[in-house]
Amino acid sequence: MLITEMKAKETLVSLTDGKKVFIINCEGCKEVHFPGKEAKEFQKELSEAGSVTGIITTDYICNPDNMKLRLSKHMAEIEAADAVLVFSCGVGVQTISAYLEDKPVYAACDTYPLPGFQGVTPLEYECDQCGECWLNLTGGICPITACSKSLVNGQCGGAKNGMCEVDNTMECGWERIHRRLAQIGRLDALKSPVRVRNFATDDEVSK
Amino acid sequence: MKITELFERGEFVVSAEVGPPKGCHVEQLLEEAKTYLSGVHAVNVTDNQSSVMRLGSLAMCKALKDEGLNPIFQLACRDRNRIALESDLLSAAMFGIDNVLCLTGDHTKLGDHPQAKPVFDLDSVSLLHTVAKLEEGEDLGGNKLVGEPPKFAKGAVVSPCSDSVDAQLAKMERKVAAGAEYFQTQAVFEPEKFIKFMEKAKQFGKPVQVGIIIPKSAGMVRFMNNNVAGIHVPDEMIEELKKDPEKTKAGVTGVEIAARIIKECKPYCQGVHIMALGWESKVPALLEAAGI
Ligand code: SF4
Ligand code: SF4
């Protein structure tokens, strides 16, 4: 099971400030706790400020076919937005980010594990429920699962021909992150302050 | 002595690298280091390089220092968490070892204990940041250190001939922002690529030592081409190594090639870092041939 918790409001404001956003809420999956109330409040504020091109609430966006179907009716609204803000677990954000290649797709939540049985096993993207979702700094590609060393500060010296030093059949995660950041014009995300991981994912120590 | 002081004085800084033995006897290594490396400014000691378990970098640094050499303590994030890394930094400071080189480290799967747990609690960037914090008298947990804080010359690495050179430059920039004061590079066999890299890297304003490996044989460089990231030895060089097997075996060809690379790169960088890989005995001849 997992818990998604809304990121600090300042973080979300800094991502969306002055931008038009399209909002996606994923509430389908029973295994996930969704921060419904805070999310609604924040979205209401954004709507009132006139910065929202559309909002949808759906389920199982981690399933690419389902996600495409759900988004298909809203492509014009997505087109009109500068960024897409996703309220879901890390898998959902990655699925959308990979689909909307040219659009910055931001995670509005952090994903934490909750002891107990695993939920639906996601098909194409992995989330380790690291508790401090990095996707907004990495172009929607999860550095924890796409990099063999789970590096958050950039590529190690081991990539050869764009492949990971650990497995030459796997593309280096940071190679992908770079390409994507360049594609969405967000290479500046690499200039953000030093990132130190926090392995204390229980609420008390991590906040 | 901090090697940053040498850069500040405008010296062309020469360092060489030694790998501790897989065992607890260091007499031979110390003897070789004294004989062949007394002419270099500093000696790097690798930290379980390539994820192969060996005697510790810190202990070897101390032994070299006792013999009058100037060690650079290589510190990788693969085998220790932040507590152990910080603790080893304080231990180094206690021994008067004041040069560190911060690395992420190869993955455990590449070494001789592939079953081991890879740590990577920190990485090269957050480790540099941690060293800088310790220097301010505080650890990464935000707790005060007792007494005068340590002070290190903080080094880092970069791979200038990597096929992902933009990603490498971005990482280099992050390392500088985190506190890196000098850089040593992955081995260079293509000076043109290095020079192009330096054109972009010079904006960071930090001294760079070009990395040099003395090529031992055509087989060795072919192996590197296939397996080592950021290294590509051009075909002409492989031919050169093949031409006169005796000369190559004696190390003469390798020294000629390495000296040529140093000469070509020297105007664009601030020093050279030699990874002799067991050929420490060739270092004096190489420096002479390169005119250093
Ligand atoms: S960074 Fe990766 S592991 Fe962490 S919450 Fe986001 S998707 Fe999950
Ligand atoms: S090669 Fe790329 S994916 Fe592999 S460990 Fe290094 S940065 Fe991560």
Short mmCIF file of C-alpha atoms and ligand atoms in Angstrom, two decimals:
data_model
loop_
_atom_site.label_atom_id
_atom_site.label_comp_id
_atom_site.label_asym_id
_atom_site.label_seq_id
_atom_site.Cartn_x
_atom_site.Cartn_y
_atom_site.Cartn_z
CA MET A 1 0.00 0.00 0.00
CA LEU A 2 1.08 3.53 -0.41
CA ILE A 3 0.26 7.01 0.67
CA THR A 4 0.42 10.07 -1.52
CA GLU A 5 0.83 13.30 0.30
CA MET A 6 0.59 16.72 -1.30
CA LYS A 7 3.92 18.52 -1.64
CA ALA A 8 4.42 21.73 0.30
CA LYS A 9 2.18 24.45 -1.13
CA GLU A 10 5.18 26.74 -1.76
CA THR A 11 6.74 24.04 -3.91
CA LEU A 12 3.60 23.73 -6.01
CA VAL A 13 3.22 27.48 -6.25
CA SER A 14 6.79 27.83 -7.50
CA LEU A 15 6.09 25.23 -10.18
CA THR A 16 2.85 26.71 -11.38
CA ASP A 17 3.38 30.42 -10.79
CA GLY A 18 2.29 32.47 -13.78
CA LYS A 19 1.56 29.34 -15.79
CA LYS A 20 -1.56 27.81 -17.23
CA VAL A 21 -2.00 24.30 -15.93
CA PHE A 22 -4.07 21.25 -16.71
CA ILE A 23 -4.79 19.17 -13.61
CA ILE A 24 -5.15 15.42 -13.37
CA ASN A 25 -6.33 13.69 -10.20
CA CYS A 26 -6.00 9.94 -9.95
CA GLU A 27 -8.29 8.49 -7.33
CA GLY A 28 -9.14 5.08 -8.60
CA CYS A 29 -6.81 2.77 -6.89
CA LYS A 30 -7.90 1.40 -3.54
CA GLU A 31 -4.31 0.82 -2.45
CA VAL A 32 -3.51 4.47 -2.43
CA HIS A 33 -4.43 7.08 0.09
CA PHE A 34 -5.13 10.30 -1.78
CA PRO A 35 -4.81 13.76 -0.19
CA GLY A 36 -8.29 14.71 -1.40
CA LYS A 37 -9.07 17.69 0.76
CA GLU A 38 -5.82 19.63 0.41
CA ALA A 39 -5.74 18.88 -3.30
CA LYS A 40 -9.24 20.28 -3.82
CA GLU A 41 -8.46 23.42 -1.85
CA PHE A 42 -5.31 24.12 -3.79
CA GLN A 43 -6.98 23.43 -7.12
CA LYS A 44 -9.80 25.76 -6.20
CA GLU A 45 -7.31 28.55 -5.55
CA LEU A 46 -5.66 27.93 -8.91
CA SER A 47 -9.03 27.91 -10.69
CA GLU A 48 -10.08 31.13 -9.06
CA ALA A 49 -6.84 32.72 -10.18
CA GLY A 50 -7.80 31.71 -13.72
CA SER A 51 -4.73 29.57 -14.30
CA VAL A 52 -6.46 26.25 -14.94
CA THR A 53 -7.30 25.08 -18.46
CA GLY A 54 -9.07 21.96 -17.23
CA ILE A 55 -9.34 19.44 -14.40
CA ILE A 56 -10.08 15.75 -14.63
CA THR A 57 -10.44 13.17 -11.91
CA THR A 58 -9.95 9.65 -13.07
CA ASP A 59 -8.58 6.27 -12.01
CA TYR A 60 -5.69 4.00 -12.96
CA ILE A 61 -3.69 6.49 -15.00
CA CYS A 62 -0.76 4.09 -14.38
CA ASN A 63 -2.35 1.99 -17.11
CA PRO A 64 -1.20 3.65 -20.35
CA ASP A 65 -4.19 2.58 -22.44
CA ASN A 66 -6.65 3.74 -19.85
CA MET A 67 -4.74 6.99 -19.40
CA LYS A 68 -4.70 7.77 -23.14
CA LEU A 69 -8.40 7.12 -23.37
CA ARG A 70 -9.12 9.43 -20.44
CA LEU A 71 -6.93 12.20 -21.76
CA SER A 72 -8.15 11.95 -25.36
CA LYS A 73 -11.20 14.11 -24.73
CA HIS A 74 -9.14 16.84 -23.12
CA MET A 75 -6.27 17.25 -25.54
CA ALA A 76 -7.26 20.82 -26.42
CA GLU A 77 -7.19 21.83 -22.75
CA ILE A 78 -3.83 20.12 -22.32
CA GLU A 79 -2.58 21.85 -25.45
CA ALA A 80 -3.58 25.22 -23.99
CA ALA A 81 -1.67 24.60 -20.76
CA ASP A 82 2.00 25.36 -20.12
CA ALA A 83 2.27 22.42 -17.76
CA VAL A 84 0.34 19.45 -16.47
CA LEU A 85 0.04 19.00 -12.72
CA VAL A 86 -0.62 15.46 -11.60
CA PHE A 87 -2.01 14.41 -8.24
CA SER A 88 -1.15 10.72 -8.13
CA CYS A 89 1.54 8.29 -7.07
CA GLY A 90 4.91 8.35 -8.84
CA VAL A 91 3.88 5.77 -11.41
CA GLY A 92 0.95 7.84 -12.61
CA VAL A 93 3.10 10.91 -13.11
CA GLN A 94 5.71 8.94 -15.06
CA THR A 95 3.07 7.38 -17.30
CA ILE A 96 1.64 10.77 -18.22
CA SER A 97 5.03 12.39 -18.56
CA ALA A 98 6.17 9.77 -21.05
CA TYR A 99 2.96 10.20 -23.05
CA LEU A 100 2.95 14.01 -23.15
CA GLU A 101 6.50 14.18 -24.41
CA ASP A 102 6.76 17.90 -25.07
CA LYS A 103 4.91 19.14 -22.02
CA PRO A 104 6.38 19.69 -18.56
CA VAL A 105 4.50 17.26 -16.33
CA TYR A 106 4.77 17.92 -12.60
CA ALA A 107 4.20 15.69 -9.61
CA ALA A 108 2.04 17.42 -7.02
CA CYS A 109 2.50 14.63 -4.48
CA ASP A 110 5.17 12.65 -2.69
CA THR A 111 4.72 8.91 -2.51
CA TYR A 112 5.39 6.98 0.69
CA PRO A 113 5.17 3.27 1.37
CA LEU A 114 2.73 1.87 3.84
CA PRO A 115 3.46 -1.59 5.24
CA GLY A 116 1.10 -4.21 3.97
CA PHE A 117 0.43 -5.85 0.67
CA GLN A 118 1.59 -4.28 -2.58
CA GLY A 119 -1.05 -2.74 -4.72
CA VAL A 120 -1.64 -3.36 -8.38
CA THR A 121 1.73 -4.00 -9.94
CA PRO A 122 2.31 -1.16 -12.39
CA LEU A 123 3.10 -2.30 -15.88
CA GLU A 124 5.57 0.11 -17.39
CA TYR A 125 6.96 2.48 -14.80
CA GLU A 126 8.36 1.91 -11.39
CA CYS A 127 8.07 3.92 -8.23
CA ASP A 128 10.00 2.97 -5.13
CA GLN A 129 7.82 5.20 -2.96
CA CYS A 130 10.87 7.16 -1.88
CA GLY A 131 8.79 9.76 -0.07
CA GLU A 132 10.27 12.83 -1.73
CA CYS A 133 9.21 12.62 -5.35
CA TRP A 134 12.01 14.00 -7.57
CA LEU A 135 10.09 13.89 -10.84
CA ASN A 136 9.72 17.68 -11.06
CA LEU A 137 13.49 18.07 -11.21
CA THR A 138 14.09 15.15 -13.54
CA GLY A 139 11.65 15.69 -16.38
CA GLY A 140 9.16 13.16 -15.07
CA ILE A 141 11.63 10.26 -15.19
CA CYS A 142 12.17 8.61 -11.83
CA PRO A 143 15.88 8.78 -10.88
CA ILE A 144 15.35 6.29 -8.07
CA THR A 145 14.25 3.47 -10.34
CA ALA A 146 15.67 4.51 -13.73
CA CYS A 147 19.24 4.86 -12.40
CA SER A 148 20.98 1.75 -11.08
CA LYS A 149 22.51 3.75 -8.24
CA SER A 150 19.38 5.85 -7.63
CA LEU A 151 21.47 9.00 -8.08
CA VAL A 152 19.66 12.30 -7.66
CA ASN A 153 22.45 14.73 -8.56
CA GLY A 154 23.19 13.64 -12.11
CA GLN A 155 24.93 11.04 -14.20
CA CYS A 156 27.81 8.99 -12.82
CA GLY A 157 30.93 8.42 -14.90
CA GLY A 158 29.89 4.92 -15.86
CA ALA A 159 27.56 5.40 -18.80
CA LYS A 160 28.98 3.94 -22.01
CA ASN A 161 27.31 4.62 -25.36
CA GLY A 162 24.40 5.94 -23.34
CA MET A 163 23.94 2.63 -21.56
CA CYS A 164 24.17 1.99 -17.83
CA GLU A 165 27.42 0.64 -16.39
CA VAL A 166 25.53 -2.06 -14.53
CA ASP A 167 23.49 -3.35 -17.45
CA ASN A 168 24.43 -2.60 -21.03
CA THR A 169 20.95 -3.43 -22.24
CA MET A 170 19.45 -0.65 -20.13
CA GLU A 171 19.68 2.97 -21.20
CA CYS A 172 21.30 5.17 -18.55
CA GLY A 173 18.51 6.84 -16.60
CA TRP A 174 20.35 10.14 -16.47
CA GLU A 175 20.86 10.04 -20.21
CA ARG A 176 17.07 9.88 -20.52
CA ILE A 177 16.56 12.60 -17.92
CA HIS A 178 18.90 14.94 -19.79
CA ARG A 179 17.24 14.35 -23.11
CA ARG A 180 13.82 14.94 -21.64
CA LEU A 181 14.84 18.09 -19.75
CA ALA A 182 16.31 19.47 -22.97
CA GLN A 183 13.11 18.57 -24.81
CA ILE A 184 10.84 20.42 -22.40
CA GLY A 185 13.28 23.32 -22.00
CA ARG A 186 13.95 22.62 -18.35
CA LEU A 187 17.73 22.04 -18.29
CA ASP A 188 17.78 24.77 -15.62
CA ALA A 189 16.40 22.14 -13.21
CA LEU A 190 19.97 20.79 -13.08
CA LYS A 191 21.20 23.98 -11.52
CA SER A 192 19.06 23.60 -8.39
CA PRO A 193 20.79 23.17 -5.01
CA VAL A 194 22.56 20.00 -3.91
CA ARG A 195 20.12 17.18 -3.35
CA VAL A 196 20.59 14.96 -0.32
CA ARG A 197 18.29 12.00 -0.03
CA ASN A 198 16.19 11.45 3.04
CA PHE A 199 15.78 7.79 3.90
CA ALA A 200 13.64 8.50 6.94
CA THR A 201 10.32 8.15 5.18
CA ASP A 202 8.25 8.12 8.33
CA ASP A 203 6.51 11.43 8.88
CA GLU A 204 8.20 12.46 12.07
CA VAL A 205 11.79 12.51 10.88
CA SER A 206 11.19 13.50 7.32
CA LYS A 207 9.23 16.65 7.97
CA MET B 1 49.90 19.74 1.75
CA LYS B 2 46.75 20.86 -0.02
CA ILE B 3 47.16 20.60 -3.75
CA THR B 4 44.94 23.64 -4.18
CA GLU B 5 47.86 25.70 -2.86
CA LEU B 6 49.97 24.46 -5.77
CA PHE B 7 47.31 25.41 -8.30
CA GLU B 8 47.09 28.84 -6.71
CA ARG B 9 50.83 29.24 -7.15
CA GLY B 10 50.35 28.49 -10.83
CA GLU B 11 52.20 25.17 -10.79
CA PHE B 12 51.39 22.48 -13.35
CA VAL B 13 50.30 19.93 -10.76
CA VAL B 14 51.36 16.32 -11.22
CA SER B 15 49.70 13.50 -9.34
CA ALA B 16 49.86 9.75 -9.71
CA GLU B 17 47.61 7.01 -8.48
CA VAL B 18 48.29 3.87 -6.47
CA GLY B 19 45.92 1.04 -5.60
CA PRO B 20 46.37 -0.62 -2.20
CA PRO B 21 47.03 -4.39 -2.23
CA LYS B 22 44.51 -7.12 -1.58
CA GLY B 23 46.19 -8.01 1.66
CA CYS B 24 47.68 -6.29 4.66
CA HIS B 25 51.29 -5.84 3.58
CA VAL B 26 52.23 -2.54 2.03
CA GLU B 27 56.04 -2.58 2.14
CA GLN B 28 56.42 -3.17 -1.58
CA LEU B 29 53.95 -0.48 -2.54
CA LEU B 30 55.63 2.01 -0.22
CA GLU B 31 59.01 1.15 -1.68
CA GLU B 32 57.74 1.68 -5.24
CA ALA B 33 56.02 4.89 -4.30
CA LYS B 34 59.18 6.25 -2.70
CA THR B 35 61.35 5.20 -5.62
CA TYR B 36 59.17 6.30 -8.53
CA LEU B 37 56.69 8.83 -7.23
CA SER B 38 58.81 11.08 -5.05
CA GLY B 39 58.89 13.57 -7.93
CA VAL B 40 55.12 14.07 -8.16
CA HIS B 41 53.15 16.60 -6.13
CA ALA B 42 50.59 14.18 -4.76
CA VAL B 43 49.65 10.51 -4.75
CA ASN B 44 46.01 9.41 -5.03
CA VAL B 45 45.06 6.29 -3.16
CA THR B 46 42.11 4.50 -4.71
CA ASP B 47 39.17 3.39 -2.59
CA ASN B 48 38.29 -0.22 -3.41
CA GLN B 49 38.62 0.73 -7.07
CA SER B 50 36.28 -0.98 -9.52
CA SER B 51 34.44 -2.38 -6.50
CA VAL B 52 37.30 -4.81 -5.85
CA MET B 53 37.93 -5.19 -2.12
CA ARG B 54 41.37 -4.08 -1.01
CA LEU B 55 43.22 -2.58 1.91
CA GLY B 56 41.69 0.76 2.91
CA SER B 57 42.47 4.03 1.22
CA LEU B 58 42.74 5.94 4.49
CA ALA B 59 45.29 3.57 6.06
CA MET B 60 47.37 3.62 2.88
CA CYS B 61 47.24 7.44 2.79
CA LYS B 62 48.58 7.54 6.34
CA ALA B 63 51.39 5.11 5.49
CA LEU B 64 52.38 7.21 2.45
CA LYS B 65 52.28 10.38 4.48
CA ASP B 66 54.60 8.85 7.07
CA GLU B 67 57.06 8.25 4.23
CA GLY B 68 56.97 11.90 3.25
CA LEU B 69 54.60 11.63 0.27
CA ASN B 70 51.55 13.84 -0.13
CA PRO B 71 48.45 11.63 -0.28
CA ILE B 72 45.04 12.32 -1.83
CA PHE B 73 42.36 10.34 -0.02
CA GLN B 74 39.86 8.94 -2.53
CA LEU B 75 36.48 8.48 -0.99
CA ALA B 76 33.66 6.65 -2.77
CA CYS B 77 30.00 6.47 -1.77
CA ARG B 78 29.43 2.83 -2.68
CA ASP B 79 30.57 1.20 0.56
CA ARG B 80 29.66 3.59 3.36
CA ASN B 81 26.68 5.61 4.41
CA ARG B 82 26.92 9.28 5.37
CA ILE B 83 27.85 8.49 8.97
CA ALA B 84 30.83 6.36 7.97
CA LEU B 85 31.93 8.82 5.27
CA GLU B 86 31.90 11.75 7.66
CA SER B 87 33.66 9.71 10.32
CA ASP B 88 36.42 8.72 7.86
CA LEU B 89 36.83 12.36 6.86
CA LEU B 90 37.41 13.32 10.49
CA SER B 91 39.88 10.43 10.83
CA ALA B 92 41.74 11.68 7.75
CA ALA B 93 41.91 15.16 9.23
CA MET B 94 43.30 13.74 12.45
CA PHE B 95 46.15 12.16 10.45
CA GLY B 96 46.83 15.47 8.74
CA ILE B 97 45.58 14.17 5.40
CA ASP B 98 44.14 17.24 3.75
CA ASN B 99 43.41 16.23 0.16
CA VAL B 100 40.20 14.35 -0.64
CA LEU B 101 38.77 13.24 -3.93
CA CYS B 102 35.03 12.63 -3.77
CA LEU B 103 33.56 9.94 -6.00
CA THR B 104 30.25 8.18 -6.42
CA GLY B 105 32.03 4.90 -7.06
CA ASP B 106 31.39 2.01 -9.43
CA HIS B 107 28.42 -0.23 -8.76
CA THR B 108 29.08 -3.33 -6.62
CA LYS B 109 27.96 -5.56 -9.49
CA LEU B 110 31.12 -4.62 -11.40
CA GLY B 111 33.56 -5.88 -8.78
CA ASP B 112 34.61 -9.01 -6.96
CA HIS B 113 31.74 -8.98 -4.45
CA PRO B 114 28.73 -8.67 -6.76
CA GLN B 115 26.49 -9.91 -3.94
CA ALA B 116 27.30 -6.89 -1.79
CA LYS B 117 24.75 -4.22 -0.98
CA PRO B 118 25.49 -1.02 -2.93
CA VAL B 119 25.11 1.89 -0.50
CA PHE B 120 24.99 5.21 -2.43
CA ASP B 121 23.41 6.96 0.54
CA LEU B 122 25.27 10.01 -0.77
CA ASP B 123 26.78 10.59 -4.20
CA SER B 124 29.78 12.60 -5.37
CA VAL B 125 27.86 15.89 -5.27
CA SER B 126 26.24 15.43 -1.87
CA LEU B 127 29.56 14.12 -0.52
CA LEU B 128 31.35 17.32 -1.62
CA HIS B 129 28.55 19.27 0.03
CA THR B 130 29.08 17.21 3.21
CA VAL B 131 32.82 17.93 3.26
CA ALA B 132 32.07 21.64 2.87
CA LYS B 133 29.63 21.45 5.79
CA LEU B 134 32.19 19.71 8.02
CA GLU B 135 34.59 22.51 7.15
CA GLU B 136 32.04 24.92 8.54
CA GLY B 137 31.99 23.00 11.80
CA GLU B 138 28.74 21.13 11.28
CA ASP B 139 27.90 17.60 10.17
CA LEU B 140 25.24 16.65 7.66
CA GLY B 141 22.79 15.98 10.47
CA GLY B 142 23.16 19.60 11.55
CA ASN B 143 25.18 18.82 14.70
CA LYS B 144 28.16 20.92 15.79
CA LEU B 145 31.68 19.52 15.64
CA VAL B 146 33.89 19.93 18.68
CA GLY B 147 36.94 22.16 18.20
CA GLU B 148 38.54 23.58 15.07
CA PRO B 149 36.81 22.12 11.98
CA PRO B 150 38.85 20.21 9.38
CA LYS B 151 39.94 21.81 6.12
CA PHE B 152 40.47 19.86 2.92
CA ALA B 153 41.38 20.50 -0.69
CA LYS B 154 38.20 19.11 -2.24
CA GLY B 155 38.64 17.27 -5.52
CA ALA B 156 36.26 15.60 -7.91
CA VAL B 157 36.37 13.73 -11.20
CA VAL B 158 34.88 14.28 -14.64
CA SER B 159 34.87 12.26 -17.85
CA PRO B 160 35.76 14.62 -20.74
CA CYS B 161 35.67 12.08 -23.58
CA SER B 162 32.38 10.55 -22.46
CA ASP B 163 29.73 10.05 -25.12
CA SER B 164 27.40 11.89 -22.72
CA VAL B 165 29.59 14.95 -22.44
CA ASP B 166 26.73 17.40 -21.80
CA ALA B 167 25.50 15.32 -18.88
CA GLN B 168 29.08 15.24 -17.60
CA LEU B 169 29.42 19.02 -17.84
CA ALA B 170 26.13 19.51 -16.02
CA LYS B 171 27.35 17.22 -13.27
CA MET B 172 30.66 19.06 -13.15
CA GLU B 173 28.79 22.31 -12.62
CA ARG B 174 26.86 20.75 -9.76
CA LYS B 175 30.13 19.56 -8.22
CA VAL B 176 31.58 23.07 -8.40
CA ALA B 177 28.43 24.48 -6.79
CA ALA B 178 28.77 21.85 -4.05
CA GLY B 179 32.35 22.91 -3.31
CA ALA B 180 34.74 21.08 -5.68
CA GLU B 181 38.01 23.01 -5.95
CA TYR B 182 39.85 20.93 -8.55
CA PHE B 183 39.15 18.12 -11.01
CA GLN B 184 40.95 15.04 -12.21
CA THR B 185 39.69 13.48 -15.42
CA GLN B 186 39.08 10.01 -16.73
CA ALA B 187 41.96 8.89 -18.95
CA VAL B 188 42.23 10.87 -22.17
CA PHE B 189 43.37 9.29 -25.45
CA GLU B 190 41.76 11.82 -27.75
CA PRO B 191 43.33 15.24 -27.03
CA GLU B 192 40.97 16.98 -29.52
CA LYS B 193 37.96 15.88 -27.47
CA PHE B 194 39.67 16.97 -24.27
CA ILE B 195 40.47 20.39 -25.70
CA LYS B 196 36.87 20.85 -26.83
CA PHE B 197 35.70 19.81 -23.39
CA MET B 198 38.04 22.30 -21.72
CA GLU B 199 36.67 25.11 -23.83
CA LYS B 200 33.34 24.54 -22.12
CA ALA B 201 34.70 23.53 -18.70
CA LYS B 202 36.88 26.58 -18.27
CA GLN B 203 33.78 28.68 -17.48
CA PHE B 204 33.69 26.96 -14.07
CA GLY B 205 37.07 28.45 -13.21
CA LYS B 206 38.44 25.35 -11.48
CA PRO B 207 41.81 23.71 -12.22
CA VAL B 208 41.65 20.48 -14.20
CA GLN B 209 44.29 17.73 -14.31
CA VAL B 210 44.16 15.68 -17.47
CA GLY B 211 43.97 11.95 -16.72
CA ILE B 212 46.60 9.74 -18.34
CA ILE B 213 46.92 5.97 -18.59
CA ILE B 214 50.12 4.55 -20.08
CA PRO B 215 48.85 2.05 -22.66
CA LYS B 216 50.47 -1.33 -22.05
CA SER B 217 49.38 -3.32 -25.09
CA ALA B 218 46.92 -3.43 -27.96
CA GLY B 219 44.92 -5.99 -26.00
CA MET B 220 44.67 -3.73 -22.99
CA VAL B 221 43.39 -0.75 -24.95
CA ARG B 222 40.92 -2.87 -26.87
CA PHE B 223 39.62 -4.10 -23.55
CA MET B 224 39.26 -0.52 -22.34
CA ASN B 225 37.48 0.47 -25.53
CA ASN B 226 34.93 -2.24 -24.99
CA ASN B 227 34.50 -2.02 -21.25
CA VAL B 228 35.57 1.25 -19.73
CA ALA B 229 33.22 4.22 -19.82
CA GLY B 230 34.57 7.48 -21.20
CA ILE B 231 37.63 5.92 -22.81
CA HIS B 232 38.14 5.52 -26.53
CA VAL B 233 41.58 4.72 -27.87
CA PRO B 234 41.77 5.57 -31.60
CA ASP B 235 42.74 2.91 -34.12
CA GLU B 236 46.06 4.60 -35.06
CA MET B 237 47.18 4.26 -31.47
CA ILE B 238 46.26 0.59 -31.41
CA GLU B 239 48.31 0.13 -34.62
CA GLU B 240 51.21 1.97 -33.03
CA LEU B 241 51.12 -0.42 -30.08
CA LYS B 242 50.99 -3.43 -32.41
CA LYS B 243 53.90 -2.37 -34.61
CA ASP B 244 56.87 -3.32 -32.42
CA PRO B 245 55.76 -5.83 -29.78
CA GLU B 246 59.10 -5.78 -27.94
CA LYS B 247 59.14 -2.01 -27.69
CA THR B 248 55.53 -2.01 -26.51
CA LYS B 249 56.19 -4.72 -23.96
CA ALA B 250 59.08 -2.70 -22.56
CA GLY B 251 56.71 0.20 -22.10
CA VAL B 252 58.54 2.48 -24.52
CA THR B 253 55.65 2.84 -26.97
CA GLY B 254 53.16 3.47 -24.17
CA VAL B 255 55.35 6.16 -22.65
CA GLU B 256 55.75 7.82 -26.07
CA ILE B 257 51.99 7.86 -26.63
CA ALA B 258 51.21 9.12 -23.13
CA ALA B 259 53.87 11.83 -23.31
CA ARG B 260 52.45 13.01 -26.64
CA ILE B 261 48.95 13.24 -25.15
CA ILE B 262 50.23 15.22 -22.17
CA LYS B 263 52.07 17.66 -24.44
CA GLU B 264 48.98 18.23 -26.56
CA CYS B 265 46.70 18.78 -23.56
CA LYS B 266 49.09 20.75 -21.37
CA PRO B 267 48.31 24.22 -22.76
CA TYR B 268 44.62 23.70 -21.97
CA CYS B 269 44.77 22.39 -18.40
CA GLN B 270 46.41 22.95 -15.04
CA GLY B 271 47.98 19.59 -14.33
CA VAL B 272 48.21 15.91 -15.11
CA HIS B 273 46.99 12.88 -13.19
CA ILE B 274 48.72 9.60 -14.04
CA MET B 275 46.98 6.29 -13.51
CA ALA B 276 49.95 3.97 -13.92
CA LEU B 277 48.00 0.75 -13.17
CA GLY B 278 51.07 -1.11 -11.91
CA TRP B 279 53.53 0.69 -14.18
CA GLU B 280 54.59 3.16 -11.49
CA SER B 281 58.18 2.51 -12.56
CA LYS B 282 57.47 4.22 -15.90
CA VAL B 283 56.26 7.45 -14.33
CA PRO B 284 59.67 9.21 -14.13
CA ALA B 285 60.39 8.41 -17.79
CA LEU B 286 56.95 9.62 -18.80
CA LEU B 287 57.32 12.93 -17.00
CA GLU B 288 60.70 13.43 -18.60
CA ALA B 289 59.43 12.61 -22.08
CA ALA B 290 56.50 14.98 -21.56
CA GLY B 291 58.91 17.73 -20.54
CA ILE B 292 57.51 18.18 -17.03
S1 SF4 C 1 11.05 9.89 -7.33
FE1 SF4 C 1 10.52 7.89 -8.12
S2 SF4 C 1 10.46 6.55 -6.33
FE2 SF4 C 1 10.36 8.65 -5.55
S3 SF4 C 1 8.13 9.02 -5.37
FE3 SF4 C 1 8.79 9.83 -7.39
S4 SF4 C 1 8.39 8.13 -8.82
FE4 SF4 C 1 8.35 7.26 -6.72
S1 SF4 C 2 25.26 4.76 -15.82
FE1 SF4 C 2 23.46 6.10 -15.61
S2 SF4 C 2 21.81 4.74 -14.86
FE2 SF4 C 2 23.72 3.66 -14.57
S3 SF4 C 2 24.32 4.12 -12.46
FE3 SF4 C 2 25.36 5.66 -13.75
S4 SF4 C 2 23.96 7.40 -13.87
FE4 SF4 C 2 22.78 5.66 -13.06
#
